[in-house]
Tab-separated table of C-alpha atoms in Angstrom:
chain	number	residue	atom	x	y	z
T	14	MET	CA	-16.309	13.092	-5.415
T	15	THR	CA	-18.965	10.035	-4.564
T	16	PRO	CA	-21.522	11.819	-2.598
T	17	GLY	CA	-20.989	10.580	1.126
T	18	VAL	CA	-17.861	9.254	1.073
T	19	THR	CA	-16.281	12.102	3.314
T	20	VAL	CA	-19.302	11.285	5.805
T	21	GLN	CA	-18.751	7.429	5.695
T	22	ALA	CA	-15.272	7.828	6.565
T	23	ILE	CA	-15.336	10.331	9.482
T	24	ALA	CA	-17.978	7.953	11.013
T	25	ALA	CA	-15.778	4.770	10.372
T	26	THR	CA	-13.253	5.306	13.555
T	27	ASP	CA	-14.507	4.231	16.950
T	28	PRO	CA	-15.186	6.768	19.236
T	29	HIS	CA	-13.227	4.500	21.693
T	30	VAL	CA	-10.163	4.410	19.311
T	31	LEU	CA	-10.348	8.440	19.300
T	32	ASP	CA	-10.333	8.430	22.979
T	33	ARG	CA	-7.264	5.990	23.581
T	34	VAL	CA	-5.474	8.108	20.735
T	35	ASP	CA	-6.204	11.591	22.623
T	36	ALA	CA	-5.241	9.899	25.936
T	37	VAL	CA	-1.608	9.142	24.582
T	38	LEU	CA	-1.287	12.237	22.704
T	39	ALA	CA	-1.855	14.298	26.213
T	40	ARG	CA	0.924	12.462	27.775
T	41	MET	CA	3.165	13.301	24.674
T	42	THR	CA	5.655	16.063	24.723
T	43	PRO	CA	6.486	17.773	20.979
T	44	ALA	CA	10.154	15.738	20.941
T	45	GLU	CA	7.905	12.456	21.411
T	46	LYS	CA	5.636	13.373	18.987
T	47	GLU	CA	8.505	14.028	16.553
T	48	ALA	CA	10.155	10.935	17.119
T	49	LEU	CA	6.978	9.218	16.427
T	50	ILE	CA	7.047	11.264	13.075
T	51	ARG	CA	10.718	10.073	12.617
T	52	CYS	CA	10.038	6.332	13.366
T	53	ASP	CA	12.336	6.629	16.692
T	54	PHE	CA	10.347	4.366	18.560
T	55	GLY	CA	12.957	3.261	20.886
T	56	ALA	CA	11.928	6.814	22.610
T	57	LEU	CA	8.187	6.065	22.621
T	58	THR	CA	8.127	2.462	24.649
T	59	HIS	CA	7.497	3.819	27.882
T	60	LEU	CA	4.233	5.121	26.105
T	61	GLY	CA	3.194	1.459	24.679
T	62	ILE	CA	3.857	2.551	21.037
T	63	PRO	CA	4.905	-0.371	19.150
T	64	ALA	CA	7.390	-0.058	16.243
T	65	LEU	CA	6.397	-0.288	12.746
T	66	THR	CA	7.965	-3.019	11.072
T	67	MET	CA	7.281	-2.706	7.072
T	68	VAL	CA	7.491	-5.257	4.026
T	69	ASP	CA	6.443	-4.728	0.344
T	70	ALA	CA	3.524	-7.194	-0.232
T	71	SER	CA	1.676	-6.606	-3.157
T	72	ALA	CA	1.972	-10.521	-4.310
T	73	GLY	CA	3.586	-11.979	-0.917
T	74	LEU	CA	5.987	-10.938	1.351
T	75	ARG	CA	9.286	-9.523	-0.499
T	76	GLY	CA	12.552	-10.588	0.740
T	77	GLU	CA	11.111	-13.344	2.794
T	78	GLN	CA	11.430	-17.058	2.184
T	79	ASN	CA	8.853	-20.102	2.780
T	80	VAL	CA	5.928	-17.652	2.032
T	81	THR	CA	3.308	-17.926	-0.593
T	82	ALA	CA	3.939	-16.069	-3.911
T	83	PHE	CA	0.568	-14.819	-5.171
T	84	PRO	CA	-0.075	-14.057	-8.875
T	85	VAL	CA	1.045	-10.419	-9.636
T	86	PRO	CA	-1.431	-7.814	-9.083
T	87	LEU	CA	-2.211	-7.169	-12.509
T	88	ALA	CA	-2.992	-10.956	-12.903
T	89	GLN	CA	-5.343	-10.509	-9.654
T	90	ALA	CA	-6.981	-7.703	-11.552
T	91	ALA	CA	-7.771	-10.000	-14.453
T	92	THR	CA	-9.869	-12.284	-12.336
T	93	PHE	CA	-12.651	-9.559	-11.906
T	94	ASP	CA	-13.415	-10.885	-8.238
T	95	GLU	CA	-13.287	-9.017	-5.077
T	96	ASP	CA	-13.685	-11.885	-2.818
T	97	LEU	CA	-10.713	-13.637	-4.009
T	98	ALA	CA	-8.744	-10.572	-3.795
T	99	ARG	CA	-9.958	-10.155	-0.042
T	100	ARG	CA	-9.086	-13.756	0.679
T	101	ILE	CA	-5.591	-13.012	-0.795
T	102	GLY	CA	-5.319	-10.278	1.460
T	103	VAL	CA	-6.219	-11.999	4.436
T	104	ALA	CA	-3.563	-14.779	3.448
T	105	ILE	CA	-0.943	-12.031	2.897
T	106	GLY	CA	-1.871	-10.287	5.972
T	107	THR	CA	-1.984	-13.600	8.197
T	108	GLU	CA	1.873	-14.351	6.729
T	109	GLY	CA	2.847	-10.943	7.344
T	110	ARG	CA	2.025	-10.895	10.872
T	111	ALA	CA	3.691	-14.455	11.307
T	112	LYS	CA	6.821	-13.119	9.987
T	113	GLY	CA	6.811	-10.585	12.549
T	114	TYR	CA	5.553	-7.384	10.237
T	115	ASN	CA	2.620	-5.158	11.116
T	116	ASN	CA	2.720	-2.739	8.242
T	117	LEU	CA	2.339	-4.029	4.553
T	118	LEU	CA	3.523	-2.078	2.217
T	119	GLY	CA	0.439	-2.609	-0.774
T	120	PRO	CA	-1.888	-2.953	-2.404
T	121	THR	CA	-0.563	-0.878	-5.237
T	122	ILE	CA	-3.449	1.195	-7.166
T	123	ASP	CA	-1.443	2.859	-9.529
T	124	VAL	CA	-3.657	3.229	-12.923
T	125	THR	CA	-1.693	1.739	-15.666
T	126	ARG	CA	-1.968	4.377	-18.538
T	127	THR	CA	0.839	3.222	-20.562
T	128	TRP	CA	2.766	-0.394	-21.008
T	129	HIS	CA	5.726	1.712	-20.569
T	130	PHE	CA	5.283	1.899	-16.881
T	131	GLY	CA	7.672	-0.272	-15.360
T	132	ARG	CA	5.489	-1.226	-12.471
T	133	GLN	CA	2.535	-2.159	-14.094
T	134	ALA	CA	2.984	-5.855	-12.814
T	135	GLU	CA	2.336	-4.251	-9.541
T	136	SER	CA	-0.645	-2.382	-10.289
T	137	LEU	CA	-4.213	-3.497	-10.389
T	138	GLY	CA	-4.831	-2.403	-14.228
T	139	GLU	CA	-6.265	0.531	-16.036
T	140	ASP	CA	-9.649	0.904	-14.935
T	141	PRO	CA	-10.060	3.356	-12.038
T	142	LEU	CA	-13.144	1.224	-10.929
T	143	LEU	CA	-11.570	-2.036	-10.975
T	144	ALA	CA	-8.653	-1.093	-9.295
T	145	GLY	CA	-10.417	0.996	-6.527
T	146	ARG	CA	-13.070	-1.978	-5.858
T	147	LEU	CA	-10.295	-4.958	-5.606
T	148	GLY	CA	-7.950	-2.307	-3.944
T	149	ALA	CA	-10.610	-1.996	-1.248
T	150	ALA	CA	-10.893	-5.777	-1.084
T	151	LEU	CA	-7.491	-6.442	-0.442
T	152	THR	CA	-6.869	-3.547	2.063
T	153	THR	CA	-9.786	-4.729	4.274
T	154	GLY	CA	-8.533	-8.160	3.786
T	155	MET	CA	-4.874	-7.537	4.947
T	156	GLN	CA	-6.194	-5.214	7.788
T	157	SER	CA	-8.642	-7.592	9.411
T	158	ARG	CA	-5.622	-9.460	10.501
T	159	GLN	CA	-4.401	-6.663	13.203
T	160	ILE	CA	-1.999	-5.111	10.226
T	161	ILE	CA	-1.624	-1.827	8.503
T	162	ALA	CA	-1.786	-1.624	4.497
T	163	THR	CA	-0.143	1.338	3.064
T	164	VAL	CA	-1.997	1.852	-0.250
T	165	LYS	CA	0.278	3.529	-3.091
T	166	HIS	CA	0.774	5.622	-4.661
T	167	PHE	CA	-0.729	8.728	-4.385
T	168	ALA	CA	-1.119	9.820	-7.343
T	169	ALA	CA	-0.443	10.047	-11.015
T	170	TYR	CA	2.492	7.975	-11.102
T	171	THR	CA	2.757	6.224	-14.177
T	172	GLN	CA	6.189	6.000	-15.363
T	173	GLU	CA	9.639	4.625	-14.056
T	174	ALA	CA	11.895	7.037	-16.334
T	175	HIS	CA	13.486	9.501	-13.924
T	176	ARG	CA	10.876	8.445	-11.456
T	177	PHE	CA	12.678	10.590	-8.785
T	178	PHE	CA	12.291	14.038	-10.492
T	179	THR	CA	10.018	13.945	-13.236
T	180	ASP	CA	7.126	16.421	-13.442
T	181	THR	CA	3.476	14.860	-14.192
T	182	LEU	CA	1.337	17.404	-15.803
T	183	VAL	CA	-2.075	16.597	-15.263
T	184	SER	CA	-5.484	18.354	-15.245
T	185	ASP	CA	-7.590	18.397	-11.920
T	186	ARG	CA	-10.304	16.757	-13.710
T	187	ALA	CA	-7.978	13.440	-14.859
T	188	LEU	CA	-6.198	13.866	-11.445
T	189	HIS	CA	-9.490	13.303	-9.573
T	190	GLU	CA	-11.797	11.363	-11.944
T	191	VAL	CA	-8.842	8.724	-12.776
T	192	TYR	CA	-5.809	8.774	-10.556
T	193	GLN	CA	-7.356	9.300	-7.491
T	194	ALA	CA	-10.535	7.409	-7.906
T	195	PRO	CA	-9.434	3.865	-7.184
T	196	PHE	CA	-7.962	5.383	-3.706
T	197	ARG	CA	-11.335	7.140	-2.983
T	198	ARG	CA	-13.056	3.668	-3.063
T	199	VAL	CA	-10.176	2.164	-0.663
T	200	ILE	CA	-10.197	4.959	1.994
T	201	ALA	CA	-14.288	4.875	1.743
T	202	ALA	CA	-13.888	1.331	2.870
T	203	ALA	CA	-10.793	1.421	5.013
T	204	PRO	CA	-10.235	5.311	6.556
T	205	ALA	CA	-7.833	4.214	8.913
T	206	THR	CA	-5.446	2.814	6.327
T	207	SER	CA	-2.166	4.522	5.209
T	208	VAL	CA	-1.521	6.104	1.846
T	209	MET	CA	1.946	6.179	0.173
T	210	MET	CA	2.966	9.375	-1.568
T	211	ALA	CA	4.769	9.184	-5.171
T	212	TYR	CA	7.879	10.002	-6.431
T	213	PRO	CA	7.100	12.365	-9.150
T	214	LYS	CA	6.505	16.307	-8.977
T	215	ILE	CA	2.778	16.573	-10.038
T	216	ASN	CA	2.154	19.979	-11.647
T	217	GLY	CA	5.874	21.154	-10.464
T	218	THR	CA	5.494	20.400	-6.982
T	219	PHE	CA	6.705	16.741	-5.590
T	220	ALA	CA	4.021	14.682	-4.393
T	221	THR	CA	5.650	14.479	-1.304
T	222	GLU	CA	5.738	18.630	-0.628
T	223	ASN	CA	2.710	19.089	-2.557
T	224	PRO	CA	-0.454	20.810	-0.458
T	225	ALA	CA	-2.967	20.149	-2.891
T	226	LEU	CA	-2.517	16.513	-2.689
T	227	PHE	CA	-2.402	16.301	0.719
T	228	ASP	CA	-5.902	18.154	1.324
T	229	ASP	CA	-7.392	15.615	-1.538
T	230	VAL	CA	-6.229	12.499	0.346
T	231	LYS	CA	-7.061	13.861	3.704
T	232	ASN	CA	-10.136	16.146	3.156
T	233	ARG	CA	-11.992	15.470	-0.121
T	234	LEU	CA	-11.076	11.567	0.057
T	235	GLY	CA	-11.594	11.263	4.231
T	236	LEU	CA	-8.320	9.602	5.327
T	237	GLN	CA	-8.193	9.403	8.871
T	238	GLY	CA	-5.008	7.650	8.641
T	239	TYR	CA	-1.158	8.801	7.790
T	240	THR	CA	0.551	9.407	5.029
T	241	VAL	CA	4.094	8.101	4.494
T	242	PRO	CA	6.673	9.184	1.239
T	243	ASP	CA	7.759	6.382	-0.641
T	244	PHE	CA	11.542	5.410	-0.225
T	245	TRP	CA	14.114	8.569	-0.951
T	246	ALA	CA	11.248	10.742	-2.458
T	247	GLY	CA	11.268	14.040	-2.810
T	248	ALA	CA	13.602	16.847	-2.162
T	249	ASP	CA	12.729	18.266	1.292
T	250	GLN	CA	11.049	16.227	4.364
T	251	VAL	CA	10.697	19.396	6.633
T	252	ALA	CA	8.766	21.005	3.901
T	253	ALA	CA	6.959	17.577	3.228
T	254	ALA	CA	5.877	17.430	6.817
T	255	ARG	CA	4.550	21.144	6.932
T	256	ALA	CA	2.514	20.336	3.339
T	257	GLY	CA	1.091	17.356	4.882
T	258	MET	CA	3.595	14.364	5.476
T	259	ASP	CA	2.596	12.608	8.617
T	260	LEU	CA	5.103	9.368	8.748
T	261	ALA	CA	8.890	10.535	7.855
T	262	GLY	CA	10.707	7.980	5.546
T	263	LEU	CA	14.342	7.993	3.926
T	264	GLY	CA	15.035	11.063	2.243
T	265	PRO	CA	16.765	12.064	-0.550
T	266	GLY	CA	20.074	10.026	-0.534
T	267	GLY	CA	18.782	7.528	1.993
T	268	VAL	CA	19.181	10.449	4.979
T	269	ARG	CA	16.793	10.350	7.814
T	270	LEU	CA	15.631	13.500	9.778
T	271	ALA	CA	17.724	14.485	12.278
T	272	PRO	CA	16.380	14.910	16.270
T	273	GLY	CA	14.966	18.578	16.489
T	274	ALA	CA	14.231	19.022	12.894
T	275	LEU	CA	10.688	19.090	13.146
T	276	THR	CA	10.335	21.224	16.580
T	277	ASP	CA	11.301	24.996	17.353
T	278	GLY	CA	8.856	26.171	14.686
T	279	ALA	CA	10.107	24.317	12.193
T	280	ILE	CA	6.743	23.288	11.350
T	281	PRO	CA	3.617	24.320	13.294
T	282	ALA	CA	2.795	22.828	16.291
T	283	THR	CA	-0.962	21.717	15.304
T	284	ARG	CA	0.645	20.205	12.224
T	285	LEU	CA	3.205	18.197	14.421
T	286	HIS	CA	0.247	17.176	16.644
T	287	ASP	CA	-2.144	16.123	13.510
T	288	ALA	CA	0.917	13.958	12.400
T	289	ALA	CA	1.394	11.987	15.454
T	290	ARG	CA	-2.269	12.019	15.853
T	291	ARG	CA	-2.930	10.127	12.227
T	292	ILE	CA	-0.010	7.713	13.312
T	293	LEU	CA	-1.718	6.431	16.403
T	294	ILE	CA	-5.308	6.539	14.889
T	295	THR	CA	-3.714	3.805	12.178
T	296	MET	CA	-2.159	1.889	15.046
T	297	PHE	CA	-5.070	1.752	17.581
T	298	ALA	CA	-8.045	1.308	14.764
T	299	ASN	CA	-5.810	-1.471	13.106
T	300	GLY	CA	-5.137	-3.508	16.492
T	301	LEU	CA	-1.458	-3.075	16.544
T	302	VAL	CA	-1.418	-1.676	20.011
T	303	ASP	CA	-3.479	-4.583	21.468
T	304	HIS	CA	-2.198	-7.264	19.488
T	305	PRO	CA	1.786	-7.046	19.251
T	306	VAL	CA	3.379	-8.886	16.650
T	307	PRO	CA	4.877	-12.423	17.369
T	308	ALA	CA	8.316	-13.814	17.049
T	309	PRO	CA	8.871	-14.131	13.435
T	310	ALA	CA	8.196	-17.781	12.480
T	311	GLN	CA	10.568	-19.793	9.830
T	312	ASP	CA	7.777	-21.040	7.535
T	313	VAL	CA	4.097	-19.315	7.223
T	314	SER	CA	3.100	-20.635	3.665
T	315	THR	CA	0.103	-23.156	4.253
T	316	PRO	CA	-1.273	-25.859	2.116
T	317	GLU	CA	-4.588	-23.218	2.098
T	318	HIS	CA	-2.619	-20.438	1.007
T	319	LYS	CA	-0.785	-22.445	-1.755
T	320	SER	CA	-4.144	-23.474	-2.619
T	321	LEU	CA	-5.535	-20.046	-2.913
T	322	ALA	CA	-2.315	-18.963	-5.029
T	323	HIS	CA	-3.328	-21.622	-7.690
T	324	GLU	CA	-7.184	-20.528	-7.546
T	325	ALA	CA	-5.873	-17.348	-8.394
T	326	ALA	CA	-3.602	-18.384	-11.160
T	327	LEU	CA	-6.268	-19.977	-12.620
T	328	ALA	CA	-8.879	-17.476	-12.830
T	329	SER	CA	-6.438	-14.722	-13.849
T	330	THR	CA	-5.909	-16.693	-17.054
T	331	VAL	CA	-7.270	-14.767	-20.192
T	332	LEU	CA	-8.106	-16.585	-23.144
T	333	LEU	CA	-7.865	-13.851	-26.007
T	334	VAL	CA	-9.035	-15.518	-28.919
T	335	ASN	CA	-10.030	-19.445	-29.023
T	336	ARG	CA	-9.057	-19.854	-32.674
T	337	SER	CA	-10.465	-23.218	-34.189
T	338	SER	CA	-12.191	-23.948	-31.123
T	339	ALA	CA	-8.566	-25.148	-29.773
T	340	LEU	CA	-9.885	-25.048	-26.173
T	341	PRO	CA	-11.194	-26.860	-24.481
T	342	LEU	CA	-8.594	-29.669	-25.184
T	343	PRO	CA	-9.949	-33.142	-26.465
T	344	ALA	CA	-10.578	-35.895	-23.695
T	345	GLY	CA	-7.785	-37.914	-26.045
T	346	LEU	CA	-4.907	-35.529	-26.504
T	347	LYS	CA	-1.820	-37.419	-25.906
T	348	THR	CA	0.824	-35.042	-26.401
T	349	LEU	CA	0.848	-31.101	-25.942
T	350	ALA	CA	4.009	-29.063	-26.506
T	351	VAL	CA	4.491	-25.937	-23.881
T	352	ILE	CA	6.672	-23.303	-25.447
T	353	GLY	CA	8.503	-20.685	-23.688
T	354	PRO	CA	9.012	-19.890	-19.909
T	355	ALA	CA	6.255	-22.251	-18.877
T	356	GLY	CA	7.826	-25.696	-18.331
T	357	PRO	CA	10.224	-26.260	-15.398
T	358	ASP	CA	10.619	-22.381	-14.902
T	359	ALA	CA	8.526	-20.419	-12.616
T	360	LEU	CA	8.590	-16.586	-12.654
T	361	THR	CA	6.814	-14.776	-9.777
T	362	GLY	CA	6.731	-11.108	-10.279
T	363	VAL	CA	9.215	-8.182	-11.822
T	364	ALA	CA	12.358	-7.031	-10.084
T	365	GLY	CA	11.094	-4.897	-7.317
T	366	SER	CA	8.217	-4.864	-4.651
T	367	THR	CA	6.232	-7.591	-6.461
T	368	TYR	CA	8.866	-10.397	-6.752
T	369	VAL	CA	8.288	-12.868	-4.114
T	370	ASP	CA	10.717	-16.169	-3.764
T	371	PRO	CA	8.724	-18.933	-1.334
T	372	GLY	CA	11.659	-21.009	-1.715
T	373	THR	CA	9.888	-23.971	-3.181
T	374	TRP	CA	7.837	-23.865	-6.569
T	375	THR	CA	5.114	-25.599	-8.218
T	376	THR	CA	5.487	-24.910	-12.033
T	377	PRO	CA	3.026	-25.005	-14.842
C-alpha cells in the first residue's frame, strides 16, 4: 500500500460534513436506514435525503440524446493526459447534472489484461499506474460538479464470458499490486467517492459478498464513501450487506430487496448504521443535499464540449509505424483514400456502458 494513503483519505472529509451526516443519522430509525440502503428514497423525503439518479457515463451519458460523445476511455488513456481527463470529467459531470442525474456510473478503471475482455474499450488500459492517475482525474472532475462518481469494478474483473458466475483465481500480490492499484489512486484523490463491486467470484467468493475485498477497499484503501453492486451481481444480497455492501442494487434475476430484509437481526445493527452513514457521507461531501439537480434539459451538449471531444480524439490517435515518412502529409496532396469505417460512418463506443448516441455526428 502506498504510504500515507489511508491517512490522507481519513483526513479528507470535512468535519462539518460528518457533523451533518451524524445529525441526520440520529433522527433515523433502523427501518429508515434500511430504506436508504434499498434506495427507497420516497420514505426519506422528510429527512431531506435526495434520491440517487444514476446513468452510465464512461464516455458520455448512455441512453440520452443531445449529449456529447467523448472518445471511449481506452482512447482517453492513449492520450496520457491527466488535465484532459479532468476536463472530460468536468464536462460529463456538467451534462449529467443538466440531464437530471446526480450519480455517474464511471469511470471504469478495470485493468485490461487480455484483448479477449469484451469491455476493454470501457477501461483505461493495461497499466495500473496510468489507469489510476487518469481515473483520479476523471473522478475529481466529475465530482467537482456536485455529482457522485461510481468507480468500477472492484476488483479483478477481466472477462465477459460467464461474467455472472465465473471464479477469478488470483494471488494476493497480483490482486493488490495490479487490480486494486488504480482504485488506490482514485480513492486517495477522492475518498468520498463510491465504488462498484464486480460480477465474478474472486478466489471462490462473489466480489459482492467477499469480506476481504470490502476490507481492502474500505480499510486498506481508505474509501469513506459507499460500495454498490454491479446490476444483477452476486447470489445473496443479504449476505452482501453483511459482508460490507452499502447500497443495494438489483439482485439476481432483477429482484430488489424486500422491506425488512436487513432488519430484525438479518445483519448487525452496526453494519446497517455504517452502510447508511457511508451513503450519506457520499451525498453530503459531493453536494447532493445542498445542490439538488435541476429539471432535465433537452440539449446539454455545447460547442466547448464538442471541441473538447475533438481535442481528445486527436490526442488519442496513435501512430505505430511511420513507414516511408508517410506523415506528415505533403502540402501538395490532391486526393486521399480513406478505407474502412471512417468516412460517413461514426462509431462511438461499443454496445453497453460506453455507447453514447449524441443525435448528431461530426464524422472523420
